[in-house]
mmCIF file of N, CA and C in Angstrom:
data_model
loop_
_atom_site.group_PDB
_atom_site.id
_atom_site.type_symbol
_atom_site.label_atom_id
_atom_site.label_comp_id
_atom_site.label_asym_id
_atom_site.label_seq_id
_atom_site.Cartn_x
_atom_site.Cartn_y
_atom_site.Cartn_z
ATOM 1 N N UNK A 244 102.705 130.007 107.686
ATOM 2 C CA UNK A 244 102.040 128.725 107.512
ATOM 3 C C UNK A 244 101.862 128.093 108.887
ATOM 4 N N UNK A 245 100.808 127.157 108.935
ATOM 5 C CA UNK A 245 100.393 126.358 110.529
ATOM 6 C C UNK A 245 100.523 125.172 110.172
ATOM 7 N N UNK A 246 102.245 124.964 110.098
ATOM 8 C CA UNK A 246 102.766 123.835 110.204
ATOM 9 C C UNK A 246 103.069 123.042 111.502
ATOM 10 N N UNK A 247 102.843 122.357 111.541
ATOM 11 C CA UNK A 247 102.688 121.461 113.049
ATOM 12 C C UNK A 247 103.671 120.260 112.616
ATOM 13 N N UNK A 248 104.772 120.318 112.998
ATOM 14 C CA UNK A 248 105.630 118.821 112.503
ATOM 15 C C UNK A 248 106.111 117.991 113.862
ATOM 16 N N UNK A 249 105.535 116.917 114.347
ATOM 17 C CA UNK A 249 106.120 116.211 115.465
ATOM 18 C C UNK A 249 107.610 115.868 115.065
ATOM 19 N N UNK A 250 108.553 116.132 116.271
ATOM 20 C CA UNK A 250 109.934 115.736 116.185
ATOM 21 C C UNK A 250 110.674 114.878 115.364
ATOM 22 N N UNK A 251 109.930 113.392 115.411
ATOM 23 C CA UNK A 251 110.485 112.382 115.009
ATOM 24 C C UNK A 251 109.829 112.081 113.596
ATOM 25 N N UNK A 252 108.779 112.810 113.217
ATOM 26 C CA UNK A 252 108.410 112.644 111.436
ATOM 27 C C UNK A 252 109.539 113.374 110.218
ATOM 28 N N UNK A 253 109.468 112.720 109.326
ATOM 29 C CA UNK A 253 110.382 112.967 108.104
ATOM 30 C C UNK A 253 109.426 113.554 107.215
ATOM 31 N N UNK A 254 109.904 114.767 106.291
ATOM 32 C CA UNK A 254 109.549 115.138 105.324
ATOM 33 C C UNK A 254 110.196 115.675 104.426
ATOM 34 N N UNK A 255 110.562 114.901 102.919
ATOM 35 C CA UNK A 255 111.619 115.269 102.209
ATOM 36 C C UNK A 255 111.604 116.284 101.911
ATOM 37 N N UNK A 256 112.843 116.453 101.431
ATOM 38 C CA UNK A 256 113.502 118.120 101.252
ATOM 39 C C UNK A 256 112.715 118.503 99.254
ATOM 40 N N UNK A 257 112.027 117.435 99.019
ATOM 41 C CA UNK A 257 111.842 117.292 97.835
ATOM 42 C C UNK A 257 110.043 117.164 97.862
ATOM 43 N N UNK A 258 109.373 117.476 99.143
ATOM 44 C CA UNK A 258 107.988 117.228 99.334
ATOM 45 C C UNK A 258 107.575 118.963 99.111
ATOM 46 N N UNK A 259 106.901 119.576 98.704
ATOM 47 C CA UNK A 259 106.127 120.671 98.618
ATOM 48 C C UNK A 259 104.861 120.693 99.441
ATOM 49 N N UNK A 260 104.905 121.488 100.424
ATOM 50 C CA UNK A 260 103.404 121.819 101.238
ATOM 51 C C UNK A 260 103.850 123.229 100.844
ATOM 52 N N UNK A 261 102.299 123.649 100.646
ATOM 53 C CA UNK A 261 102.084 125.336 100.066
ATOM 54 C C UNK A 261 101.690 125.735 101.524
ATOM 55 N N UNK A 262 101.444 127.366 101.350
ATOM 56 C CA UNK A 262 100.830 127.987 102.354
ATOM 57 C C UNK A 262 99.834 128.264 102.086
ATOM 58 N N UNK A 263 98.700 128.468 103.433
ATOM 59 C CA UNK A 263 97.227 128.243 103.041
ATOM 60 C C UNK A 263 96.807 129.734 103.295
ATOM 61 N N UNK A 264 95.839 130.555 102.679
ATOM 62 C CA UNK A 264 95.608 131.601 102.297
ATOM 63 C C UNK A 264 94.292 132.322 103.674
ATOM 64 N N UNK A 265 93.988 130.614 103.933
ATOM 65 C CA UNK A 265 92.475 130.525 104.690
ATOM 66 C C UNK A 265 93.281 130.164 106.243
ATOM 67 N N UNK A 266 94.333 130.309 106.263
ATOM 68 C CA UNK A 266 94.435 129.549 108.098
ATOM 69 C C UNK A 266 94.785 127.946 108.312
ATOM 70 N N UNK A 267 94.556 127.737 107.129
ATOM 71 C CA UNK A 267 94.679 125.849 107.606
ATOM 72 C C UNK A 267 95.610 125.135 108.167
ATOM 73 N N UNK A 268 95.699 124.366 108.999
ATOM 74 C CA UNK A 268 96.050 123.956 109.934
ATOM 75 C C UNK A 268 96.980 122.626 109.030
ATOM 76 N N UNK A 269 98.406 122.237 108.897
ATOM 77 C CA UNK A 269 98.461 121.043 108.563
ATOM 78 C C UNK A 269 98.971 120.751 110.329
ATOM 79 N N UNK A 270 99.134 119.211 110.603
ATOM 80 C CA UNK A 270 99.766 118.626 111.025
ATOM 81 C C UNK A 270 99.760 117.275 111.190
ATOM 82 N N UNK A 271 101.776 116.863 111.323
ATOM 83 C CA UNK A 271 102.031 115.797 111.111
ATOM 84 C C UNK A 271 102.388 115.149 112.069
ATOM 85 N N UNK A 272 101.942 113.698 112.053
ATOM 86 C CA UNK A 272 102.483 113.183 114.181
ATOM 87 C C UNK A 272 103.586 112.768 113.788
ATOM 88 N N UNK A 273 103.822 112.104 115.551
ATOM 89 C CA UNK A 273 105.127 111.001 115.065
ATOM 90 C C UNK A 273 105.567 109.759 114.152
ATOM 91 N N UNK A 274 106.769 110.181 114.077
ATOM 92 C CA UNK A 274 107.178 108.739 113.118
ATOM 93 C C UNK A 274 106.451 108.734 111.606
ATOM 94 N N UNK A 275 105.773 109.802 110.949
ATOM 95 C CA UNK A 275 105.251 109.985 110.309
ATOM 96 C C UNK A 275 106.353 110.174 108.854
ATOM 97 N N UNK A 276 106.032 109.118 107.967
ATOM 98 C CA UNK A 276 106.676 110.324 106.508
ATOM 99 C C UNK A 276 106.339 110.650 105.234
ATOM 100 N N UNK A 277 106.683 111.654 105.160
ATOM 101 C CA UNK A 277 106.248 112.387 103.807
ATOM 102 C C UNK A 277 107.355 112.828 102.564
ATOM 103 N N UNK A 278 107.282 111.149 101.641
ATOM 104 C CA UNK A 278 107.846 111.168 101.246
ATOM 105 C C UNK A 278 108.186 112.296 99.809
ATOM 106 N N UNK A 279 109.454 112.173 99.002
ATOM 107 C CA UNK A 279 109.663 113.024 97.924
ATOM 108 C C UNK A 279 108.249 113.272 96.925
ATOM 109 N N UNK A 280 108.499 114.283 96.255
ATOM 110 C CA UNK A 280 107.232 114.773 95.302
ATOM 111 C C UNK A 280 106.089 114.701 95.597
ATOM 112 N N UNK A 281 105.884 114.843 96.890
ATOM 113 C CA UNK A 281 104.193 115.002 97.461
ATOM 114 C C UNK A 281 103.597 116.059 97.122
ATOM 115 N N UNK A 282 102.797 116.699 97.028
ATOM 116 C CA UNK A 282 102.309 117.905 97.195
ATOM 117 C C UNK A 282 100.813 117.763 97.660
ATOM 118 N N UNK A 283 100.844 118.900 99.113
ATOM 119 C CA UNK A 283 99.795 119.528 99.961
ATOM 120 C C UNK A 283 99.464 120.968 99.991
ATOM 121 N N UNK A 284 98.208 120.448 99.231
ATOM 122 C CA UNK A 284 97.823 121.620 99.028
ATOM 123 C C UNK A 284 96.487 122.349 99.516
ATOM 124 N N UNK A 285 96.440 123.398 100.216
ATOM 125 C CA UNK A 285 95.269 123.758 100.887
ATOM 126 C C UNK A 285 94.330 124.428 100.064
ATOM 127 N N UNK A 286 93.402 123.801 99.946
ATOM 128 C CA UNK A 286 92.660 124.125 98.537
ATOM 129 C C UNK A 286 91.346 123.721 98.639
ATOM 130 N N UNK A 287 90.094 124.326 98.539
ATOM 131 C CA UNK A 287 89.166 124.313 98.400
ATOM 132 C C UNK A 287 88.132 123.975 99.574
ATOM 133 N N UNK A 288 88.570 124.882 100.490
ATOM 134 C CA UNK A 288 88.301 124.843 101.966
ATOM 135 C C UNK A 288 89.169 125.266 103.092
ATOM 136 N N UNK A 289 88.544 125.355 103.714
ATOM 137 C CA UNK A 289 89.163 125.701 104.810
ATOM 138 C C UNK A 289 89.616 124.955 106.352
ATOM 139 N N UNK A 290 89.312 123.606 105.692
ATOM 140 C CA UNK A 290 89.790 122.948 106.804
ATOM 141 C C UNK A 290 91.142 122.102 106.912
ATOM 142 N N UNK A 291 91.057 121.785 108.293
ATOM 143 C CA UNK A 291 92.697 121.252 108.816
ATOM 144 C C UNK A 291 92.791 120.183 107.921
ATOM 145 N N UNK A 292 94.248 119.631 107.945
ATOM 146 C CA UNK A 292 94.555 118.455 107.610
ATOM 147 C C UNK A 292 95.385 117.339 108.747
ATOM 148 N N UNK A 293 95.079 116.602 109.326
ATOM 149 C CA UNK A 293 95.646 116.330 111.004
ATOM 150 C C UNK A 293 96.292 114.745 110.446
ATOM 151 N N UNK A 294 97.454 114.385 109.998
ATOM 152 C CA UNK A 294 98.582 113.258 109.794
ATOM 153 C C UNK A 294 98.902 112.334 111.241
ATOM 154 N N UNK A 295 97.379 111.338 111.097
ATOM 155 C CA UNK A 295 98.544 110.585 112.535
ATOM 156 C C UNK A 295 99.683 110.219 112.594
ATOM 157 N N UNK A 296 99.719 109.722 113.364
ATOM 158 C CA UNK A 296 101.193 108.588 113.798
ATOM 159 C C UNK A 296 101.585 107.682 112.963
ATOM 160 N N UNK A 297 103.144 107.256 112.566
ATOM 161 C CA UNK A 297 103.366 106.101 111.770
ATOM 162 C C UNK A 297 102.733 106.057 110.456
ATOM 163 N N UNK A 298 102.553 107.473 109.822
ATOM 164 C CA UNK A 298 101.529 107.218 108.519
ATOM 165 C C UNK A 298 102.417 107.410 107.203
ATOM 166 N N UNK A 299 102.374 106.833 106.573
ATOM 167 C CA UNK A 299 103.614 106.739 104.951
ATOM 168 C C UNK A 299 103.039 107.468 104.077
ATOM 169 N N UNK A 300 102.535 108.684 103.394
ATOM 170 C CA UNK A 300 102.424 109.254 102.644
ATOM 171 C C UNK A 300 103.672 109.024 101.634
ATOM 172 N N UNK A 301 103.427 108.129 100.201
ATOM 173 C CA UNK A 301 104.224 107.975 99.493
ATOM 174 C C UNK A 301 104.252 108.941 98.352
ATOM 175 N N UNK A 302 105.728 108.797 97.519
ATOM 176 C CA UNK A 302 106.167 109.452 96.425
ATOM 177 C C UNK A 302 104.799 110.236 95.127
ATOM 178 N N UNK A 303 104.998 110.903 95.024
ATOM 179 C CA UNK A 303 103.685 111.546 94.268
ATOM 180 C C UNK A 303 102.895 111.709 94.550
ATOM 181 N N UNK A 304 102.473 111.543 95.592
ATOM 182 C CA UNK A 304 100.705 111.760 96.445
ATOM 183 C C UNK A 304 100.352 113.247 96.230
ATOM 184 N N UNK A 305 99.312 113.798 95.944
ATOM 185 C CA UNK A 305 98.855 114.707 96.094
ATOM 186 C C UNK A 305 97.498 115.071 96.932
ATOM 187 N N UNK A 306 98.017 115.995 98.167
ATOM 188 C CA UNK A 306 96.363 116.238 99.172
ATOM 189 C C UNK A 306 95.809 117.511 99.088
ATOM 190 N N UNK A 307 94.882 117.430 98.882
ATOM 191 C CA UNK A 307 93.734 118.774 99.122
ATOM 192 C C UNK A 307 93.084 119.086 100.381
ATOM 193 N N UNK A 308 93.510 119.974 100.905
ATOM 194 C CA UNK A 308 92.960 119.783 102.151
ATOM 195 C C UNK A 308 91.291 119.951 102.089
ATOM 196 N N UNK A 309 90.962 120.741 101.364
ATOM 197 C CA UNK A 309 89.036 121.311 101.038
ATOM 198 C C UNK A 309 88.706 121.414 102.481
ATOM 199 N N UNK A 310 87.882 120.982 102.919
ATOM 200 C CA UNK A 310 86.641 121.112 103.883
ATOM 201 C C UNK A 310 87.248 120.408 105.428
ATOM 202 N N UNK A 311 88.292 119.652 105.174
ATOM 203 C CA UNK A 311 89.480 119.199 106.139
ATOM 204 C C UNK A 311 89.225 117.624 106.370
ATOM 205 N N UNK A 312 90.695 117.077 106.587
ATOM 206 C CA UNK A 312 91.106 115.689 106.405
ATOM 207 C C UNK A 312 91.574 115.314 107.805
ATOM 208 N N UNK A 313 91.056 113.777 107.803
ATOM 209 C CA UNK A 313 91.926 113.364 109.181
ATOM 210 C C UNK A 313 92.454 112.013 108.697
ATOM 211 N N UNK A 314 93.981 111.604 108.734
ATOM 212 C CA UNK A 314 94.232 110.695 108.345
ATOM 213 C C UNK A 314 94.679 110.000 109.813
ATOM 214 N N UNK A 315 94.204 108.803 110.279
ATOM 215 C CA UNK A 315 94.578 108.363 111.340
ATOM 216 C C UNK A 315 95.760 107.340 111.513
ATOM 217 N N UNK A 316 96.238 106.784 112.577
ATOM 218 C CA UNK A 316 97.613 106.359 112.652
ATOM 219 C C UNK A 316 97.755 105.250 111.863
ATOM 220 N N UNK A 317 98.930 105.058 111.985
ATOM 221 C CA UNK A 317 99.443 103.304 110.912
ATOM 222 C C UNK A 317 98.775 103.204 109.630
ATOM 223 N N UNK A 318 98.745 104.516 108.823
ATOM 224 C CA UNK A 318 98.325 104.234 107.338
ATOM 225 C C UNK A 318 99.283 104.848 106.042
ATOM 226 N N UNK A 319 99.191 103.861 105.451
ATOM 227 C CA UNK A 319 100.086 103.676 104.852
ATOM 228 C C UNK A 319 99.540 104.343 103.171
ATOM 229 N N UNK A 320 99.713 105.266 102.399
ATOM 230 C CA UNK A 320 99.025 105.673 101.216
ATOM 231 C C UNK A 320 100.287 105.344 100.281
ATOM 232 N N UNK A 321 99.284 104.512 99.237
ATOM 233 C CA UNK A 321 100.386 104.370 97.657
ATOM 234 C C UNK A 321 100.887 105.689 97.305
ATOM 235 N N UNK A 322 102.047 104.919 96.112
ATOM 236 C CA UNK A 322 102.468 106.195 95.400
ATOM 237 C C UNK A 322 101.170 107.005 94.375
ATOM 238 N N UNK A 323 101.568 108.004 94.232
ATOM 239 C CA UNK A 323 100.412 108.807 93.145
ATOM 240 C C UNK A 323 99.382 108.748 93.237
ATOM 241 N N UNK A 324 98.742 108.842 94.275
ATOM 242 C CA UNK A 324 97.681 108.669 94.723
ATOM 243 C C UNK A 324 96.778 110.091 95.127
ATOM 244 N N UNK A 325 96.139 110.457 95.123
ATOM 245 C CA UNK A 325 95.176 111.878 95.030
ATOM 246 C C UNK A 325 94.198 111.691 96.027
ATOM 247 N N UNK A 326 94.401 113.028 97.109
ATOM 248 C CA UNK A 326 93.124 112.931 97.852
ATOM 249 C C UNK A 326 92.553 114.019 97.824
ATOM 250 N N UNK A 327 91.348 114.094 97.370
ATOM 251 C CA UNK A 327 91.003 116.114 97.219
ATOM 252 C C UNK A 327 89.498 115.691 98.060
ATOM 253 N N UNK A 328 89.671 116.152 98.954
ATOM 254 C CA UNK A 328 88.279 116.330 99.593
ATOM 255 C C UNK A 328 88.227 117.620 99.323
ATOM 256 N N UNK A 329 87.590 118.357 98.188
ATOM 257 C CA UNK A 329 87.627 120.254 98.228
ATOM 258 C C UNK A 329 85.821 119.612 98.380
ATOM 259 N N UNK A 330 84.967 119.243 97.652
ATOM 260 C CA UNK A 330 83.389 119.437 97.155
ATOM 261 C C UNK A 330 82.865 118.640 97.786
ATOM 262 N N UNK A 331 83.372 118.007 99.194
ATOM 263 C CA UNK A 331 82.580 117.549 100.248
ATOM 264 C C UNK A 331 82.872 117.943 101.702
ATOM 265 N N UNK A 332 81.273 118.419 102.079
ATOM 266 C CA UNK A 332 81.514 118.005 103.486
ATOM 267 C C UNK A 332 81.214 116.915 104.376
ATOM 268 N N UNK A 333 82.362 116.924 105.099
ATOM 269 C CA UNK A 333 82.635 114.838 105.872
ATOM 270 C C UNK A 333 82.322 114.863 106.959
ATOM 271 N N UNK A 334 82.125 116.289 107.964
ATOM 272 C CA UNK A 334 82.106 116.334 108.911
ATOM 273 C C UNK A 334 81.236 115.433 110.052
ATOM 274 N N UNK A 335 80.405 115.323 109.087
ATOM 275 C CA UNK A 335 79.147 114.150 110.349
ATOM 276 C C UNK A 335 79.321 112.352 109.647
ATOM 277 N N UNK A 336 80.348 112.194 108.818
ATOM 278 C CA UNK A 336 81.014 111.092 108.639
ATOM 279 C C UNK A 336 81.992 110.330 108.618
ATOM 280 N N UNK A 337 82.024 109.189 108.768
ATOM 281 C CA UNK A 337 83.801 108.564 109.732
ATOM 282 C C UNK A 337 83.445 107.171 109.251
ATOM 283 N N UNK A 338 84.859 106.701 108.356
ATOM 284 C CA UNK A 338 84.723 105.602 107.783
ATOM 285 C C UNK A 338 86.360 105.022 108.212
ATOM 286 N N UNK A 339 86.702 103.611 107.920
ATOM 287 C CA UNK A 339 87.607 102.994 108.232
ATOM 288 C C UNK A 339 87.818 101.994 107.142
ATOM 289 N N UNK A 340 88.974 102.321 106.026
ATOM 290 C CA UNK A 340 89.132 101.408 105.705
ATOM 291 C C UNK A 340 89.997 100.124 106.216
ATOM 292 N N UNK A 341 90.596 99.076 105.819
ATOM 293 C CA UNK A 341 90.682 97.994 106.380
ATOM 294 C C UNK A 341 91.413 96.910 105.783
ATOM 295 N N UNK A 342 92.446 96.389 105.777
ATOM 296 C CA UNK A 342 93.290 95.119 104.481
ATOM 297 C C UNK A 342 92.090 94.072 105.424
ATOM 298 N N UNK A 343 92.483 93.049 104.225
ATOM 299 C CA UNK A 343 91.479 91.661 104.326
ATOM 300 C C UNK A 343 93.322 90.764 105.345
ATOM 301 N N UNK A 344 92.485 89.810 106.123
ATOM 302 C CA UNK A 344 93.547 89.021 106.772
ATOM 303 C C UNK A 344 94.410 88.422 105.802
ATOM 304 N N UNK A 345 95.575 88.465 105.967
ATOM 305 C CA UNK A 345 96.569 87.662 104.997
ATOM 306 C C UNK A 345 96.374 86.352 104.786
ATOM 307 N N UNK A 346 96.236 85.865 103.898
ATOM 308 C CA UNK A 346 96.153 84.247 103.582
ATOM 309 C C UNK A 346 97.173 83.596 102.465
ATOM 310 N N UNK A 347 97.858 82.272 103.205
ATOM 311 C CA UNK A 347 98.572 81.507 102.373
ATOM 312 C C UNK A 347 97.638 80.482 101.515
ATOM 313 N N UNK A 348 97.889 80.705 100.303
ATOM 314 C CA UNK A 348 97.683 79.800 99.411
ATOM 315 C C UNK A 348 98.502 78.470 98.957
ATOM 316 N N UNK A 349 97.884 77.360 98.473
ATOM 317 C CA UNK A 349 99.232 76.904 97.244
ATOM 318 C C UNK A 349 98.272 76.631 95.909
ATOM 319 N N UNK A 350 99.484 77.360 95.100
ATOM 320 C CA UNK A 350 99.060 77.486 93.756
ATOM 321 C C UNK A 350 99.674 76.845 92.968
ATOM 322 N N UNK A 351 100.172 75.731 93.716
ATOM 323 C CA UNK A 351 101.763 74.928 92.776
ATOM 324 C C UNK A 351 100.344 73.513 91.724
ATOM 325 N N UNK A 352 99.418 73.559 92.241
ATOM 326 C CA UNK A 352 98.847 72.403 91.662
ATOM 327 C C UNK A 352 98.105 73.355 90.315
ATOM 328 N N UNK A 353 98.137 74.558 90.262
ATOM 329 C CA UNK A 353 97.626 75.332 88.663
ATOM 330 C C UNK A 353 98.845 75.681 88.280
ATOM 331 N N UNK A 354 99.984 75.053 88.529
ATOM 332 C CA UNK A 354 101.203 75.785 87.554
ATOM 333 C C UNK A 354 100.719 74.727 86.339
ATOM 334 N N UNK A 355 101.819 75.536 85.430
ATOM 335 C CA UNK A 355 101.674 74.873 83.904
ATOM 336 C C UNK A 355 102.188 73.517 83.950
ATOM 337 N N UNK A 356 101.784 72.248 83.430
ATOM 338 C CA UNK A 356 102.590 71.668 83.149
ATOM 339 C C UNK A 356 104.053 71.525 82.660
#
């Protein structure tokens, strides 16, 4: 397998990455973790899967690598969450998602009487 694990990333003893049949490339940066019951799976393509820096892959996630993934630094993925890029190719596209700025509310004037 072309496991690539930076030093300081965690990956539970309870996470499953398969071996890829095609060559695929995983790797994970620093400070990176991959938490219990993940499963990565190289599947439906042949491309890399490249884990920046500081990135939380949570409990149940499941990845496909397909046609190949780039997850970039400081991201944070829910639990059970599914990424199968197998039936696209992304290669000439690059998107960023984004949280909205945090805002304080007060909601004490719609409480119930």
């Amino acid at each position: 397998m072309l496991l690539d694990v930076h030093p300081t990333a965690r990956i539970s003893d309870k996470a499953d990455i398969e071996q890829s049949t095609r060559g695929t490339r995983i790797v994970i940066g620093a400070y990176s973790v991959i938490d219990s019951f993940v499963k990565i799976k190289p599947a439906g393509g042949s491309g890399d899967l490249l884990i920046g820096e500081r990135v939380t892959v949570n409990s149940g996630c499941v990845i496909y690598t397909g046609n190949g993934l780039v997850i970039g630094n400081d991201v944070a993925i829910a639990a059970n969450c599914v990424l199968q890029i197998v039936c696209w190719l992304l290669s000439t596209m690059s998107f960023r998602i984004k949280t909205a700025p945090s805002e304080t509310k007060d909601f004490s004037r719609h409480a119930a009487a």
